[in-house]
Each structure stands twice: as structure tokens, then as C-alpha cells.
Amino acid sequence: MRPNGPVAAVLLATGIGSVVLAVLVVLAEAKEKFADSLAYDLEVGPLSGKTIWATAAFLISWAVLALVLRRRDVSLGGVAVVTGILLAIALVGTFSPFFELFAPD
């Protein structure tokens, strides 16, 4: 039977990339200069940088976790719980009533 570590790696990386997106959304809302620094494409605005960095976080964490877990069997139930928690945090962080709390008055 094959180890399930690579599956766990991609699940966890999904949660990590999502949380990074949420953190960037909150930071961009809180600091206009930070939001401006994420505007890699003027037509898209700061969303372009947010998605690029969140995707990079996903890919990097997936690569690292895949190397660490490649020959391991892990509890997929535990991984699913952790991933669910990360996705819930990300959902809250990208929910406009939440991130608008950090907007300067």
C-alpha cells in the first residue's frame, strides 16, 4: 500500500495557501501602501498580488510538505480537521464584514 503523506501534503498546503490569502486581504485593507504594493497589474489591482502570493505559498508549502511526508502514513482524519480549521480561518479572513474592520477610518 502506498503512503498517504503526499495526499496529506496537498490538503495542508491548500489550507496554508488559503490562510495566506486571507492574511493578505486583511493587511491590504489595513494598509493602503501595502495594497498598492500588491497591484502587479493595474487593471486587476491588489488582487493580482494577493493571488500570486497565495499561490506561491500553496506551491512552496506543498513542495516542502510533500518532501517531508512522501514516505509517511499520516492520519488523514487529523489532516482533514487541520485543513478544515485553516479553511475556516481563511473564510473569515476574506469575509468583507471582517476585513473591513481593519480599514482605516
N, CA, C and O atoms as a Tinker XYZ file with bonds, in Angstrom:
   420  protein
     1  N      0.836000   -1.183000    0.000000    73     2
     2  CA     0.000000    0.000000    0.000000    64     1     3
     3  C      0.882000    1.248000    0.000000    63     2     4     5
     4  O      1.902000    1.298000    0.687000    81     3
     5  N      0.484000    2.238000   -0.766000    73     3     6
     6  CA     1.243000    3.477000   -0.860000    64     5     7
     7  C      1.016000    4.344000    0.373000    63     6     8     9
     8  O     -0.070000    4.332000    0.953000    81     7
     9  N      2.041000    5.096000    0.773000    73     7    10
    10  CA     1.858000    6.031000    1.883000    64     9    11
    11  C      0.927000    7.177000    1.470000    63    10    12    13
    12  O      0.888000    7.567000    0.304000    81    11
    13  N      0.192000    7.701000    2.430000    73    11    14
    14  CA    -0.758000    8.776000    2.125000    64    13    15
    15  C     -0.200000   10.171000    2.431000    63    14    16    17
    16  O     -0.937000   11.156000    2.389000    81    15
    17  N      1.080000   10.256000    2.732000    73    15    18
    18  CA     1.711000   11.539000    3.020000    64    17    19
    19  C      1.558000   12.572000    1.922000    63    18    20    21
    20  O      1.278000   13.733000    2.220000    81    19
    21  N      1.732000   12.188000    0.639000    73    19    22
    22  CA     1.551000   13.180000   -0.426000    64    21    23
    23  C      0.134000   13.757000   -0.485000    63    22    24    25
    24  O     -0.045000   14.931000   -0.810000    81    23
    25  N     -0.856000   12.946000   -0.175000    73    23    26
    26  CA    -2.240000   13.447000   -0.135000    64    25    27
    27  C     -2.387000   14.442000    1.012000    63    26    28    29
    28  O     -2.987000   15.505000    0.853000    81    27
    29  N     -1.835000   14.085000    2.162000    73    27    30
    30  CA    -1.888000   14.990000    3.316000    64    29    31
    31  C     -1.179000   16.299000    2.999000    63    30    32    33
    32  O     -1.629000   17.368000    3.411000    81    31
    33  N     -0.074000   16.218000    2.271000    73    31    34
    34  CA     0.695000   17.415000    1.928000    64    33    35
    35  C     -0.134000   18.391000    1.110000    63    34    36    37
    36  O     -0.130000   19.589000    1.390000    81    35
    37  N     -0.838000   17.902000    0.112000    73    35    38
    38  CA    -1.615000   18.811000   -0.736000    64    37    39
    39  C     -2.817000   19.376000    0.026000    63    38    40    41
    40  O     -3.198000   20.527000   -0.188000    81    39
    41  N     -3.409000   18.586000    0.901000    73    39    42
    42  CA    -4.521000   19.102000    1.702000    64    41    43
    43  C     -4.060000   20.219000    2.627000    63    42    44    45
    44  O     -4.693000   21.271000    2.704000    81    43
    45  N     -2.966000   19.990000    3.324000    73    43    46
    46  CA    -2.440000   21.013000    4.231000    64    45    47
    47  C     -1.983000   22.260000    3.470000    63    46    48    49
    48  O     -2.183000   23.383000    3.932000    81    47
    49  N     -1.380000   22.058000    2.318000    73    47    50
    50  CA    -0.930000   23.195000    1.511000    64    49    51
    51  C     -2.111000   24.040000    1.047000    63    50    52    53
    52  O     -2.002000   25.262000    0.940000    81    51
    53  N     -3.222000   23.397000    0.776000    73    51    54
    54  CA    -4.431000   24.135000    0.401000    64    53    55
    55  C     -4.854000   25.066000    1.526000    63    54    56    57
    56  O     -5.170000   26.232000    1.290000    81    55
    57  N     -4.860000   24.550000    2.747000    73    55    58
    58  CA    -5.207000   25.375000    3.907000    64    57    59
    59  C     -4.222000   26.506000    4.113000    63    58    60    61
    60  O     -4.620000   27.634000    4.404000    81    59
    61  N     -2.945000   26.216000    3.968000    73    59    62
    62  CA    -1.909000   27.237000    4.162000    64    61    63
    63  C     -2.045000   28.344000    3.120000    63    62    64    65
    64  O     -2.021000   29.524000    3.469000    81    63
    65  N     -2.187000   27.982000    1.854000    73    63    66
    66  CA    -2.350000   28.986000    0.803000    64    65    67
    67  C     -3.583000   29.839000    1.024000    63    66    68    69
    68  O     -3.564000   31.042000    0.760000    81    67
    69  N     -4.652000   29.228000    1.507000    73    67    70
    70  CA    -5.888000   29.970000    1.770000    64    69    71
    71  C     -5.720000   30.963000    2.915000    63    70    72    73
    72  O     -6.219000   32.086000    2.848000    81    71
    73  N     -5.020000   30.548000    3.960000    73    71    74
    74  CA    -4.781000   31.454000    5.090000    64    73    75
    75  C     -3.877000   32.607000    4.661000    63    74    76    77
    76  O     -4.082000   33.745000    5.083000    81    75
    77  N     -2.898000   32.327000    3.843000    73    75    78
    78  CA    -2.031000   33.405000    3.343000    64    77    79
    79  C     -2.863000   34.413000    2.559000    63    78    80    81
    80  O     -2.667000   35.620000    2.703000    81    79
    81  N     -3.783000   33.938000    1.737000    73    79    82
    82  CA    -4.664000   34.857000    1.010000    64    81    83
    83  C     -5.463000   35.719000    1.981000    63    82    84    85
    84  O     -5.572000   36.930000    1.790000    81    83
    85  N     -6.018000   35.108000    3.011000    73    83    86
    86  CA    -6.809000   35.857000    3.996000    64    85    87
    87  C     -5.961000   36.902000    4.717000    63    86    88    89
    88  O     -6.414000   38.027000    4.928000    81    87
    89  N     -4.750000   36.544000    5.092000    73    87    90
    90  CA    -3.868000   37.496000    5.771000    64    89    91
    91  C     -3.551000   38.668000    4.845000    63    90    92    93
    92  O     -3.546000   39.822000    5.275000    81    91
    93  N     -3.290000   38.372000    3.585000    73    91    94
    94  CA    -3.003000   39.442000    2.631000    64    93    95
    95  C     -4.210000   40.348000    2.418000    63    94    96    97
    96  O     -4.057000   41.560000    2.269000    81    95
    97  N     -5.397000   39.772000    2.403000    73    95    98
    98  CA    -6.616000   40.574000    2.264000    64    97    99
    99  C     -6.753000   41.535000    3.441000    63    98   100   101
   100  O     -7.041000   42.717000    3.254000    81    99
   101  N     -6.547000   41.027000    4.647000    73    99   102
   102  CA    -6.673000   41.870000    5.846000    64   101   103
   103  C     -5.592000   42.952000    5.852000    63   102   104   105
   104  O     -5.882000   44.117000    6.124000    81   103
   105  N     -4.359000   42.576000    5.555000    73   103   106
   106  CA    -3.265000   43.557000    5.548000    64   105   107
   107  C     -3.481000   44.632000    4.476000    63   106   108   109
   108  O     -3.227000   45.813000    4.713000    81   107
   109  N     -3.944000   44.217000    3.314000    73   107   110
   110  CA    -4.189000   45.179000    2.244000    64   109   111
   111  C     -5.319000   46.144000    2.614000    63   110   112   113
   112  O     -5.300000   47.312000    2.226000    81   111
   113  N     -6.287000   45.650000    3.355000    73   111   114
   114  CA    -7.378000   46.520000    3.797000    64   113   115
   115  C     -6.882000   47.508000    4.854000    63   114   116   117
   116  O     -7.328000   48.654000    4.903000    81   115
   117  N     -5.962000   47.054000    5.693000    73   115   118
   118  CA    -5.478000   47.874000    6.796000    64   117   119
   119  C     -4.459000   48.924000    6.337000    63   118   120   121
   120  O     -4.411000   50.021000    6.894000    81   119
   121  N     -3.663000   48.603000    5.347000    73   119   122
   122  CA    -2.569000   49.489000    4.909000    64   121   123
   123  C     -2.662000   49.743000    3.409000    63   122   124   125
   124  O     -2.448000   48.840000    2.600000    81   123
   125  N     -2.980000   50.964000    3.054000    73   123   126
   126  CA    -3.140000   51.302000    1.643000    64   125   127
   127  C     -1.833000   51.137000    0.864000    63   126   128   129
   128  O     -1.842000   50.692000   -0.284000    81   127
   129  N     -0.720000   51.493000    1.488000    73   127   130
   130  CA     0.575000   51.336000    0.804000    64   129   131
   131  C      0.866000   49.865000    0.519000    63   130   132   133
   132  O      1.415000   49.522000   -0.528000    81   131
   133  N      0.493000   49.001000    1.462000    73   131   134
   134  CA     0.685000   47.561000    1.242000    64   133   135
   135  C     -0.192000   47.095000    0.084000    63   134   136   137
   136  O      0.256000   46.336000   -0.775000    81   135
   137  N     -1.435000   47.551000    0.064000    73   135   138
   138  CA    -2.338000   47.189000   -1.033000    64   137   139
   139  C     -1.766000   47.662000   -2.369000    63   138   140   141
   140  O     -1.798000   46.928000   -3.356000    81   139
   141  N     -1.245000   48.881000   -2.397000    73   139   142
   142  CA    -0.650000   49.410000   -3.632000    64   141   143
   143  C      0.544000   48.579000   -4.077000    63   142   144   145
   144  O      0.773000   48.408000   -5.274000    81   143
   145  N      1.304000   48.063000   -3.115000    73   143   146
   146  CA     2.481000   47.254000   -3.466000    64   145   147
   147  C      2.091000   45.910000   -4.069000    63   146   148   149
   148  O      2.914000   45.259000   -4.714000    81   147
   149  N      0.857000   45.492000   -3.868000    73   147   150
   150  CA     0.389000   44.218000   -4.420000    64   149   151
   151  C     -0.237000   44.373000   -5.802000    63   150   152   153
   152  O     -0.601000   43.378000   -6.429000    81   151
   153  N     -0.362000   45.585000   -6.275000    73   151   154
   154  CA    -1.004000   45.834000   -7.573000    64   153   155
   155  C      0.005000   45.596000   -8.698000    63   154   156   157
   156  O      0.548000   46.544000   -9.264000    81   155
   157  N      0.250000   44.335000   -9.013000    73   155   158
   158  CA     1.203000   43.976000  -10.071000    64   157   159
   159  C      0.614000   44.228000  -11.455000    63   158   160   161
   160  O      1.351000   44.437000  -12.418000    81   159
   161  N     -0.694000   44.208000  -11.552000    73   159   162
   162  CA    -1.401000   44.524000  -12.792000    64   161   163
   163  C     -2.394000   45.624000  -12.449000    63   162   164   165
   164  O     -3.273000   45.431000  -11.609000    81   163
   165  N     -2.260000   46.768000  -13.090000    73   163   166
   166  CA    -3.089000   47.914000  -12.740000    64   165   167
   167  C     -4.576000   47.674000  -13.001000    63   166   168   169
   168  O     -5.420000   48.220000  -12.290000    81   167
   169  N     -4.903000   46.874000  -13.996000    73   167   170
   170  CA    -6.312000   46.593000  -14.277000    64   169   171
   171  C     -6.932000   45.698000  -13.200000    63   170   172   173
   172  O     -8.122000   45.809000  -12.904000    81   171
   173  N     -6.139000   44.832000  -12.631000    73   171   174
   174  CA    -6.630000   43.899000  -11.605000    64   173   175
   175  C     -6.483000   44.504000  -10.215000    63   174   176   177
   176  O     -7.287000   44.233000   -9.323000    81   175
   177  N     -5.466000   45.313000  -10.038000    73   175   178
   178  CA    -5.227000   45.940000   -8.743000    64   177   179
   179  C     -4.554000   44.995000   -7.752000    63   178   180   181
   180  O     -3.865000   44.060000   -8.162000    81   179
   181  N     -4.746000   45.227000   -6.454000    73   179   182
   182  CA    -4.076000   44.429000   -5.427000    64   181   183
   183  C     -4.429000   42.942000   -5.459000    63   182   184   185
   184  O     -3.676000   42.113000   -4.947000    81   183
   185  N     -5.563000   42.607000   -6.055000    73   183   186
   186  CA    -5.936000   41.194000   -6.131000    64   185   187
   187  C     -4.887000   40.378000   -6.868000    63   186   188   189
   188  O     -4.683000   39.203000   -6.565000    81   187
   189  N     -4.220000   41.000000   -7.839000    73   187   190
   190  CA    -3.195000   40.265000   -8.587000    64   189   191
   191  C     -2.069000   39.807000   -7.672000    63   190   192   193
   192  O     -1.651000   38.651000   -7.749000    81   191
   193  N     -1.579000   40.670000   -6.824000    73   191   194
   194  CA    -0.510000   40.296000   -5.904000    64   193   195
   195  C     -0.974000   39.318000   -4.836000    63   194   196   197
   196  O     -0.246000   38.397000   -4.467000    81   195
   197  N     -2.196000   39.526000   -4.337000    73   195   198
   198  CA    -2.730000   38.619000   -3.318000    64   197   199
   199  C     -2.794000   37.192000   -3.842000    63   198   200   201
   200  O     -2.375000   36.256000   -3.161000    81   199
   201  N     -3.317000   37.027000   -5.049000    73   199   202
   202  CA    -3.452000   35.676000   -5.586000    64   201   203
   203  C     -2.101000   35.075000   -5.977000    63   202   204   205
   204  O     -1.892000   33.871000   -5.833000    81   203
   205  N     -1.199000   35.901000   -6.464000    73   203   206
   206  CA     0.140000   35.386000   -6.798000    64   205   207
   207  C      0.837000   34.886000   -5.545000    63   206   208   209
   208  O      1.396000   33.789000   -5.549000    81   207
   209  N      0.816000   35.672000   -4.464000    73   207   210
   210  CA     1.491000   35.266000   -3.231000    64   209   211
   211  C      0.801000   34.090000   -2.552000    63   210   212   213
   212  O      1.470000   33.230000   -1.979000    81   211
   213  N     -0.516000   34.041000   -2.607000    73   211   214
   214  CA    -1.231000   32.900000   -2.034000    64   213   215
   215  C     -0.915000   31.628000   -2.816000    63   214   216   217
   216  O     -0.741000   30.562000   -2.226000    81   215
   217  N     -0.843000   31.738000   -4.128000    73   215   218
   218  CA    -0.484000   30.580000   -4.955000    64   217   219
   219  C      0.950000   30.149000   -4.680000    63   218   220   221
   220  O      1.239000   28.955000   -4.603000    81   219
   221  N      1.842000   31.113000   -4.533000    73   219   222
   222  CA     3.230000   30.781000   -4.203000    64   221   223
   223  C      3.314000   30.075000   -2.844000    63   222   224   225
   224  O      4.059000   29.107000   -2.693000    81   223
   225  N      2.554000   30.556000   -1.864000    73   223   226
   226  CA     2.544000   29.911000   -0.545000    64   225   227
   227  C      2.038000   28.486000   -0.660000    63   226   228   229
   228  O      2.589000   27.578000   -0.038000    81   227
   229  N      0.984000   28.281000   -1.456000    73   227   230
   230  CA     0.459000   26.932000   -1.676000    64   229   231
   231  C      1.528000   26.040000   -2.293000    63   230   232   233
   232  O      1.788000   24.945000   -1.795000    81   231
   233  N      2.146000   26.502000   -3.373000    73   231   234
   234  CA     3.121000   25.671000   -4.086000    64   233   235
   235  C      4.357000   25.364000   -3.233000    63   234   236   237
   236  O      4.844000   24.234000   -3.223000    81   235
   237  N      4.855000   26.367000   -2.525000    73   235   238
   238  CA     6.039000   26.160000   -1.681000    64   237   239
   239  C      5.717000   25.216000   -0.526000    63   238   240   241
   240  O      6.480000   24.293000   -0.242000    81   239
   241  N      4.583000   25.450000    0.139000    73   239   242
   242  CA     4.237000   24.571000    1.259000    64   241   243
   243  C      3.940000   23.161000    0.768000    63   242   244   245
   244  O      4.263000   22.193000    1.456000    81   243
   245  N      3.345000   23.026000   -0.388000    73   243   246
   246  CA     3.083000   21.704000   -0.955000    64   245   247
   247  C      4.403000   20.979000   -1.230000    63   246   248   249
   248  O      4.550000   19.803000   -0.895000    81   247
   249  N      5.357000   21.680000   -1.839000    73   247   250
   250  CA     6.651000   21.065000   -2.142000    64   249   251
   251  C      7.366000   20.621000   -0.866000    63   250   252   253
   252  O      7.871000   19.500000   -0.791000    81   251
   253  N      7.408000   21.492000    0.128000    73   251   254
   254  CA     8.097000   21.165000    1.383000    64   253   255
   255  C      7.398000   20.010000    2.097000    63   254   256   257
   256  O      8.045000   19.053000    2.523000    81   255
   257  N      6.080000   20.105000    2.224000    73   255   258
   258  CA     5.334000   19.049000    2.913000    64   257   259
   259  C      5.397000   17.730000    2.148000    63   258   260   261
   260  O      5.456000   16.663000    2.760000    81   259
   261  N      5.384000   17.789000    0.828000    73   259   262
   262  CA     5.485000   16.567000    0.031000    64   261   263
   263  C      6.822000   15.878000    0.271000    63   262   264   265
   264  O      6.884000   14.651000    0.344000    81   263
   265  N      7.884000   16.654000    0.394000    73   263   266
   266  CA     9.194000   16.059000    0.698000    64   265   267
   267  C      9.225000   15.460000    2.098000    63   266   268   269
   268  O      9.746000   14.363000    2.299000    81   267
   269  N      8.673000   16.173000    3.051000    73   267   270
   270  CA     8.686000   15.711000    4.441000    64   269   271
   271  C      7.803000   14.483000    4.635000    63   270   272   273
   272  O      8.155000   13.572000    5.384000    81   271
   273  N      6.663000   14.460000    3.962000    73   271   274
   274  CA     5.680000   13.406000    4.195000    64   273   275
   275  C      5.656000   12.319000    3.122000    63   274   276   277
   276  O      4.794000   11.441000    3.170000    81   275
   277  N      6.569000   12.351000    2.164000    73   275   278
   278  CA     6.472000   11.482000    0.997000    64   277   279
   279  C      6.441000    9.989000    1.310000    63   278   280   281
   280  O      5.825000    9.227000    0.564000    81   279
   281  N      7.068000    9.559000    2.361000    73   279   282
   282  CA     7.098000    8.129000    2.687000    64   281   283
   283  C      6.360000    7.807000    3.982000    63   282   284   285
   284  O      6.568000    6.751000    4.579000    81   283
   285  N      5.505000    8.716000    4.408000    73   283   286
   286  CA     4.816000    8.537000    5.682000    64   285   287
   287  C      3.342000    8.227000    5.488000    63   286   288   289
   288  O      2.717000    8.612000    4.500000    81   287
   289  N      2.824000    7.526000    6.459000    73   287   290
   290  CA     1.381000    7.348000    6.578000    64   289   291
   291  C      0.936000    8.231000    7.726000    63   290   292   293
   292  O      1.428000    8.102000    8.847000    81   291
   293  N      0.017000    9.118000    7.446000    73   291   294
   294  CA    -0.477000   10.036000    8.470000    64   293   295
   295  C     -1.978000    9.847000    8.619000    63   294   296   297
   296  O     -2.631000    9.255000    7.760000    81   295
   297  N     -2.504000   10.349000    9.700000    73   295   298
   298  CA    -3.941000   10.285000    9.942000    64   297   299
   299  C     -4.638000   11.308000    9.048000    63   298   300   301
   300  O     -4.562000   12.513000    9.291000    81   299
   301  N     -5.309000   10.823000    8.027000    73   299   302
   302  CA    -5.995000   11.748000    7.128000    64   301   303
   303  C     -7.161000   12.437000    7.826000    63   302   304   305
   304  O     -7.551000   13.540000    7.445000    81   303
   305  N     -7.714000   11.794000    8.840000    73   303   306
   306  CA    -8.762000   12.449000    9.618000    64   305   307
   307  C     -8.225000   13.682000   10.320000    63   306   308   309
   308  O     -8.860000   14.736000   10.308000    81   307
   309  N     -7.055000   13.552000   10.930000    73   307   310
   310  CA    -6.423000   14.690000   11.597000    64   309   311
   311  C     -6.038000   15.779000   10.611000    63   310   312   313
   312  O     -6.197000   16.969000   10.884000    81   311
   313  N     -5.530000   15.357000    9.463000    73   311   314
   314  CA    -5.160000   16.321000    8.425000    64   313   315
   315  C     -6.404000   17.052000    7.928000    63   314   316   317
   316  O     -6.358000   18.258000    7.685000    81   315
   317  N     -7.507000   16.335000    7.776000    73   315   318
   318  CA    -8.755000   16.954000    7.324000    64   317   319
   319  C     -9.253000   17.978000    8.344000    63   318   320   321
   320  O     -9.763000   19.033000    7.968000    81   319
   321  N     -9.107000   17.667000    9.632000    73   319   322
   322  CA    -9.529000   18.613000   10.671000    64   321   323
   323  C     -8.676000   19.879000   10.615000    63   322   324   325
   324  O     -9.208000   20.989000   10.638000    81   323
   325  N     -7.363000   19.716000   10.542000    73   323   326
   326  CA    -6.461000   20.872000   10.479000    64   325   327
   327  C     -6.744000   21.693000    9.225000    63   326   328   329
   328  O     -6.808000   22.921000    9.287000    81   327
   329  N     -6.913000   21.025000    8.099000    73   327   330
   330  CA    -7.215000   21.731000    6.852000    64   329   331
   331  C     -8.551000   22.461000    6.964000    63   330   332   333
   332  O     -8.680000   23.597000    6.508000    81   331
   333  N     -9.528000   21.822000    7.561000    73   331   334
   334  CA   -10.829000   22.470000    7.760000    64   333   335
   335  C    -10.724000   23.716000    8.616000    63   334   336   337
   336  O    -11.363000   24.729000    8.330000    81   335
   337  N     -9.919000   23.645000    9.667000    73   335   338
   338  CA    -9.716000   24.813000   10.534000    64   337   339
   339  C     -9.034000   25.939000    9.751000    63   338   340   341
   340  O     -9.434000   27.099000    9.848000    81   339
   341  N     -8.007000   25.591000    8.981000    73   339   342
   342  CA    -7.318000   26.602000    8.173000    64   341   343
   343  C     -8.268000   27.233000    7.152000    63   342   344   345
   344  O     -8.242000   28.446000    6.944000    81   343
   345  N     -9.095000   26.418000    6.524000    73   343   346
   346  CA   -10.040000   26.953000    5.547000    64   345   347
   347  C    -11.101000   27.827000    6.213000    63   346   348   349
   348  O    -11.543000   28.818000    5.632000    81   347
   349  N    -11.507000   27.467000    7.422000    73   347   350
   350  CA   -12.475000   28.292000    8.152000    64   349   351
   351  C    -11.867000   29.650000    8.503000    63   350   352   353
   352  O    -12.528000   30.681000    8.379000    81   351
   353  N    -10.608000   29.648000    8.939000    73   351   354
   354  CA    -9.909000   30.905000    9.229000    64   353   355
   355  C     -9.820000   31.751000    7.965000    63   354   356   357
   356  O    -10.038000   32.962000    8.000000    81   355
   357  N     -9.496000   31.099000    6.844000    73   355   358
   358  CA    -9.386000   31.816000    5.575000    64   357   359
   359  C    -10.735000   32.385000    5.143000    63   358   360   361
   360  O    -10.805000   33.496000    4.618000    81   359
   361  N    -11.785000   31.637000    5.361000    73   359   362
   362  CA   -13.116000   32.124000    5.003000    64   361   363
   363  C    -13.476000   33.367000    5.803000    63   362   364   365
   364  O    -13.994000   34.340000    5.254000    81   363
   365  N    -13.203000   33.329000    7.088000    73   363   366
   366  CA   -13.475000   34.501000    7.929000    64   365   367
   367  C    -12.615000   35.679000    7.474000    63   366   368   369
   368  O    -13.104000   36.805000    7.379000    81   367
   369  N    -11.349000   35.425000    7.195000    73   367   370
   370  CA   -10.434000   36.498000    6.800000    64   369   371
   371  C    -10.783000   37.152000    5.483000    63   370   372   373
   372  O    -10.434000   38.310000    5.254000    81   371
   373  N    -11.470000   36.428000    4.608000    73   371   374
   374  CA   -11.845000   37.003000    3.314000    64   373   375
   375  C    -13.314000   37.430000    3.275000    63   374   376   377
   376  O    -13.832000   37.778000    2.214000    81   375
   377  N    -13.974000   37.402000    4.414000    73   375   378
   378  CA   -15.364000   37.821000    4.532000    64   377   379
   379  C    -15.379000   39.320000    4.753000    63   378   380   381
   380  O    -14.822000   39.809000    5.735000    81   379
   381  N    -16.016000   40.061000    3.843000    73   379   382
   382  CA   -15.901000   41.519000    3.865000    64   381   383
   383  C    -16.290000   42.189000    5.188000    63   382   384   385
   384  O    -15.618000   43.146000    5.572000    81   383
   385  N    -17.321000   41.753000    5.905000    73   383   386
   386  CA   -17.573000   42.409000    7.197000    64   385   387
   387  C    -16.400000   42.261000    8.181000    63   386   388   389
   388  O    -16.215000   43.099000    9.064000    81   387
   389  N    -15.613000   41.187000    8.018000    73   387   390
   390  CA   -14.455000   41.011000    8.901000    64   389   391
   391  C    -13.298000   41.892000    8.457000    63   390   392   393
   392  O    -12.805000   42.695000    9.250000    81   391
   393  N    -12.847000   41.764000    7.201000    73   391   394
   394  CA   -11.642000   42.502000    6.811000    64   393   395
   395  C    -11.874000   44.010000    6.763000    63   394   396   397
   396  O    -10.922000   44.783000    6.869000    81   395
   397  N    -13.130000   44.438000    6.603000    73   395   398
   398  CA   -13.419000   45.873000    6.627000    64   397   399
   399  C    -13.258000   46.474000    8.018000    63   398   400   401
   400  O    -13.171000   47.694000    8.162000    81   399
   401  N    -13.218000   45.627000    9.037000    73   399   402
   402  CA   -12.955000   46.121000   10.407000    64   401   403
   403  C    -11.563000   46.729000   10.509000    63   402   404   405
   404  O    -11.301000   47.538000   11.399000    81   403
   405  N    -10.674000   46.347000    9.607000    73   403   406
   406  CA    -9.280000   46.809000    9.661000    64   405   407
   407  C     -9.016000   48.020000    8.778000    63   406   408   409
   408  O     -7.899000   48.537000    8.739000    81   407
   409  N    -10.038000   48.466000    8.075000    73   407   410
   410  CA    -9.883000   49.637000    7.204000    64   409   411
   411  C     -9.684000   50.889000    8.041000    63   410   412   413
   412  O    -10.361000   51.086000    9.050000    81   411
   413  N     -8.752000   51.733000    7.619000    73   411   414
   414  CA    -8.578000   52.989000    8.355000    64   413   415
   415  C     -9.827000   53.857000    8.211000    63   414   416   417
   416  O    -10.475000   53.870000    7.164000    81   415
   417  N    -10.144000   54.564000    9.257000    73   415   418
   418  CA   -11.356000   55.406000    9.252000    64   417   419
   419  C    -11.209000   56.633000    8.420000    63   418   420
   420  O    -12.143000   57.430000    8.323000    81   419
